[in-house]
Coordinates of C-alpha atoms in Angstrom, one line a residue:
X1 CA -27.4 -21.2 -19.3
X2 CA -24.6 -18.8 -18.6
X3 CA -22.4 -17.7 -22.0
X4 CA -19.1 -15.8 -21.4
X5 CA -16.3 -15.5 -23.1
X6 CA -13.1 -15.6 -20.4
X7 CA -9.6 -13.6 -21.0
X8 CA -7.2 -11.8 -19.0
X9 CA -5.4 -8.7 -19.6
X10 CA -2.4 -7.2 -18.1
X11 CA 1.0 -7.3 -18.1
X12 CA 1.4 -10.4 -16.4
X13 CA 5.2 -11.8 -17.4
X14 CA 6.8 -10.5 -14.2
X15 CA 8.2 -7.5 -12.3
X16 CA 9.6 -5.1 -14.1
X17 CA 6.7 -5.4 -16.9
X18 CA 6.3 -8.6 -18.3
X19 CA 9.5 -10.3 -19.2
X20 CA 11.4 -10.5 -16.5
X21 CA 14.8 -8.5 -15.5
X22 CA 17.9 -8.1 -17.8
X23 CA 20.5 -10.3 -15.7
X24 CA 20.3 -14.1 -15.1
X25 CA 18.3 -16.1 -14.4
X26 CA 15.8 -13.5 -15.9
X27 CA 12.7 -14.6 -13.9
X28 CA 11.6 -12.6 -10.6
X29 CA 9.8 -13.9 -7.6
X30 CA 6.9 -11.9 -8.5
X31 CA 6.6 -13.3 -12.0
X32 CA 6.5 -16.9 -10.4
X33 CA 3.8 -16.1 -8.4
X34 CA 1.8 -14.7 -11.2
X35 CA 2.6 -17.6 -12.8
X36 CA 0.9 -19.4 -10.4
X37 CA -2.2 -17.3 -9.9
X38 CA -2.9 -17.6 -13.1
X39 CA -2.5 -21.2 -13.5
X40 CA -5.1 -21.4 -10.7
X41 CA -7.6 -19.0 -12.7
X42 CA -7.0 -21.4 -15.5
X43 CA -7.7 -24.5 -13.8
X44 CA -10.6 -23.0 -11.9
X45 CA -12.5 -20.9 -14.8
X46 CA -11.8 -21.7 -18.8
X47 CA -9.9 -19.5 -20.3
X48 CA -10.5 -18.1 -23.9
X49 CA -7.0 -16.2 -24.4
X50 CA -4.8 -13.9 -22.5
X51 CA -3.8 -10.4 -23.8
X52 CA -0.3 -9.8 -22.4
X53 CA 0.1 -5.5 -23.0
X54 CA 3.9 -5.3 -23.0
X55 CA 6.9 -4.6 -22.0
X56 CA 9.0 -7.5 -23.6
X57 CA 12.0 -8.3 -22.2
X58 CA 13.4 -5.9 -20.4
X59 CA 15.9 -4.0 -21.6
X60 CA 17.0 -5.3 -24.6
X61 CA 14.6 -7.0 -26.1
X62 CA 15.7 -10.3 -27.7
X63 CA 17.9 -11.2 -30.9
X64 CA 15.9 -13.6 -33.0
X65 CA 13.6 -16.8 -32.7
X66 CA 16.2 -18.6 -30.7
X67 CA 17.1 -16.1 -28.3
X68 CA 16.6 -18.0 -24.9
X69 CA 14.6 -15.4 -23.4
X70 CA 11.5 -16.7 -24.8
X71 CA 11.6 -20.0 -22.8
X72 CA 13.8 -18.6 -20.0
X73 CA 11.0 -15.8 -19.6
X74 CA 7.6 -17.2 -21.3
X75 CA 7.7 -21.2 -22.3
X76 CA 9.2 -22.5 -19.0
X77 CA 7.1 -20.1 -16.5
X78 CA 3.6 -20.0 -17.6
X79 CA 4.3 -24.3 -17.8
X80 CA 1.3 -25.3 -15.7
X81 CA -1.1 -27.4 -17.1
X82 CA -3.6 -25.6 -16.8
X83 CA -2.5 -22.9 -19.3
X84 CA -0.7 -24.9 -22.2
X85 CA -3.6 -24.5 -24.0
X86 CA -4.2 -21.1 -23.6
X87 CA -3.6 -18.5 -26.6
X88 CA -1.9 -15.5 -25.9
X89 CA -1.8 -12.4 -27.9
X90 CA 1.2 -10.2 -27.8
X91 CA 2.6 -6.6 -28.6
X92 CA 5.8 -5.0 -28.0
X93 CA 4.9 -1.4 -27.0
X94 CA 8.2 0.3 -26.3
X95 CA 10.9 0.6 -29.1
X96 CA 13.7 0.5 -26.1
X97 CA 12.8 -3.0 -25.4
X98 CA 12.2 -3.7 -29.0
X99 CA 15.9 -4.8 -30.0
X100 CA 14.7 -6.6 -32.5
X101 CA 10.4 -6.2 -32.4
X102 CA 9.7 -8.5 -35.7
X103 CA 12.1 -11.2 -34.1
X104 CA 8.7 -11.2 -31.7
X105 CA 6.7 -11.7 -34.6
X106 CA 8.2 -14.4 -36.0
X107 CA 7.6 -16.3 -32.7
X108 CA 4.0 -16.7 -33.5
X109 CA 5.6 -19.2 -35.9
X110 CA 7.8 -21.0 -33.4
X111 CA 5.3 -21.2 -30.2
X112 CA 1.6 -22.5 -30.6
X113 CA 0.6 -20.3 -27.0
X114 CA 2.4 -17.4 -29.0
X115 CA 0.4 -14.8 -30.9
X116 CA 2.0 -11.8 -32.5
X117 CA 0.8 -11.7 -36.1
X118 CA 1.7 -8.3 -36.7
X119 CA 3.1 -4.6 -34.9
X120 CA -0.4 -4.0 -34.8
X121 CA -3.3 -6.5 -35.6
X122 CA -7.0 -7.3 -34.7
X123 CA -8.6 -10.9 -33.7
X124 CA -12.5 -11.9 -33.1
X125 CA -13.5 -14.2 -30.7
X126 CA -17.4 -15.6 -30.7
X127 CA -19.3 -15.6 -27.5
X128 CA -20.3 -18.9 -26.9
X129 CA -23.8 -19.6 -27.3
X130 CA -25.2 -16.4 -28.4
X131 CA -25.5 -16.3 -32.2
X132 CA -24.1 -13.5 -33.7
X133 CA -22.2 -12.0 -30.6
X134 CA -19.0 -11.3 -30.6
X135 CA -15.5 -9.8 -29.5
X136 CA -13.2 -7.8 -31.2
X137 CA -9.4 -7.7 -30.1
X138 CA -7.7 -4.8 -31.1
X139 CA -4.0 -4.6 -30.9
X140 CA -2.3 -1.4 -31.8
X141 CA 0.9 0.0 -31.7
X142 CA 0.7 3.6 -30.3
X143 CA 4.8 4.2 -31.0
X144 CA 4.2 4.3 -34.8
X145 CA 0.7 5.9 -33.7
X146 CA 2.4 9.0 -31.3
X147 CA 5.6 8.0 -31.0
X148 CA 7.4 7.7 -27.2
X149 CA 7.8 10.5 -24.3
X150 CA 10.4 12.0 -22.9
X151 CA 11.2 10.1 -20.0
X152 CA 12.9 13.2 -18.3
X153 CA 10.0 15.7 -18.2
X154 CA 7.0 14.2 -16.3
X155 CA 3.2 14.3 -18.0
X156 CA 4.8 15.5 -21.1
X157 CA 3.1 14.1 -24.3
X158 CA 4.3 12.1 -26.8
X159 CA 7.3 13.9 -28.7
X160 CA 4.9 12.8 -32.2
X161 CA 6.0 9.8 -34.4
X162 CA 9.1 8.8 -36.4
X163 CA 7.3 8.4 -39.2
X164 CA 3.9 10.0 -39.6
X165 CA 2.9 7.7 -43.1
X166 CA 3.1 4.7 -40.9
X167 CA 1.2 6.7 -37.7
X168 CA -1.4 7.9 -40.5
X169 CA -1.5 4.3 -42.0
X170 CA -2.4 2.6 -38.8
X171 CA -4.7 5.3 -38.1
X172 CA -6.7 4.5 -41.1
X173 CA -6.2 0.8 -40.2
X174 CA -8.3 1.8 -36.5
X175 CA -10.6 3.5 -37.9
X176 CA -11.7 0.7 -40.9
X177 CA -11.4 -1.6 -38.0
X178 CA -13.9 0.1 -36.1
X179 CA -16.6 1.0 -38.4
X180 CA -16.3 -3.1 -39.3
X181 CA -17.0 -3.4 -36.1
X182 CA -20.4 -2.3 -36.0
X183 CA -19.5 0.7 -33.7
X184 CA -21.7 3.3 -34.1
X185 CA -19.8 6.3 -32.1
X186 CA -16.3 7.1 -31.2
X187 CA -13.9 9.8 -30.9
X188 CA -11.2 10.3 -33.1
X189 CA -9.2 12.4 -30.7
X190 CA -8.8 9.3 -28.9
X191 CA -6.1 7.8 -31.6
X192 CA -3.9 10.7 -30.4
X193 CA -3.5 9.4 -27.3
X194 CA -2.6 13.1 -25.5
X195 CA -3.0 11.6 -22.2
X196 CA -2.6 7.5 -22.4
X197 CA 0.3 6.3 -24.5
X198 CA -0.5 3.4 -25.2
X199 CA -3.6 1.4 -24.6
X200 CA -5.6 -1.8 -26.4
X201 CA -9.0 -2.0 -27.8
X202 CA -11.8 -4.2 -27.1
X203 CA -14.9 -3.7 -28.9
X204 CA -18.0 -5.9 -28.5
X205 CA -20.9 -4.9 -31.0
X206 CA -21.5 -1.0 -29.5
X207 CA -19.4 -1.3 -26.5
X208 CA -15.9 -0.2 -26.3
X209 CA -13.2 -0.8 -23.5
X210 CA -9.7 0.7 -23.6
X211 CA -6.8 -1.1 -21.7
X212 CA -3.2 0.3 -21.0
X213 CA -0.3 -1.8 -20.0
X214 CA 1.1 1.4 -18.6
X215 CA -0.1 5.0 -18.7
X216 CA 2.1 5.6 -15.9
X217 CA -0.6 4.6 -13.2
X218 CA -4.1 2.8 -12.9
X219 CA -7.2 4.7 -13.5
X220 CA -10.8 3.6 -14.8
X221 CA -12.6 6.4 -16.5
X222 CA -16.0 5.9 -17.7
X223 CA -17.3 8.2 -20.3
X224 CA -20.5 8.1 -22.6
X225 CA -20.1 4.6 -25.4
X226 CA -16.3 3.9 -23.5
X227 CA -14.4 2.9 -20.7
X228 CA -11.1 3.2 -20.3
X229 CA -8.6 1.2 -17.7

């Protein structure tokens, strides 16, 4: 018997990035094609969840939980029957797309599919059929940790956190989450993100996977104890 936990991890609301474009009707042809592809995958394979990696709602974010962009570029786009019961786990990533990022958090109380309980959070998934096996999804907000980049200077490191206290608080939380996941080896320097501006960490016991929504390109790096995507 094959035991599996199936998920999709990507920037998949549409192009550019996940929230469509800033002008009506907001959705794009690429976004609609993505929705069709997701529906096909979900109808062929049981999806346990979708992890969405930002950026949300170009270019000005949303105003409140009643903002029509939630409907125009999420609810009515990913409305195929095969997707209606699949939970989405969200994070925002870029402050310039978060005019009211807390409205995106609050929308978790409105939509049954939209899960964004906090600016950074974790969720554990049991792996079916394997006693004690699980996957830990850790969504982190690297804008809090290391700040944004200078978009006028290509290849420069992040500018540093706007609030160092909040940065250290999240790093402490991340260290605690990884320790609780029974990971025996990880490099704390990864949390400084000198190379990768943001990522999602998937931890399954002694295996770590880092997924970045948009590090300026695509790459697969394999080092001992960790994989980067």
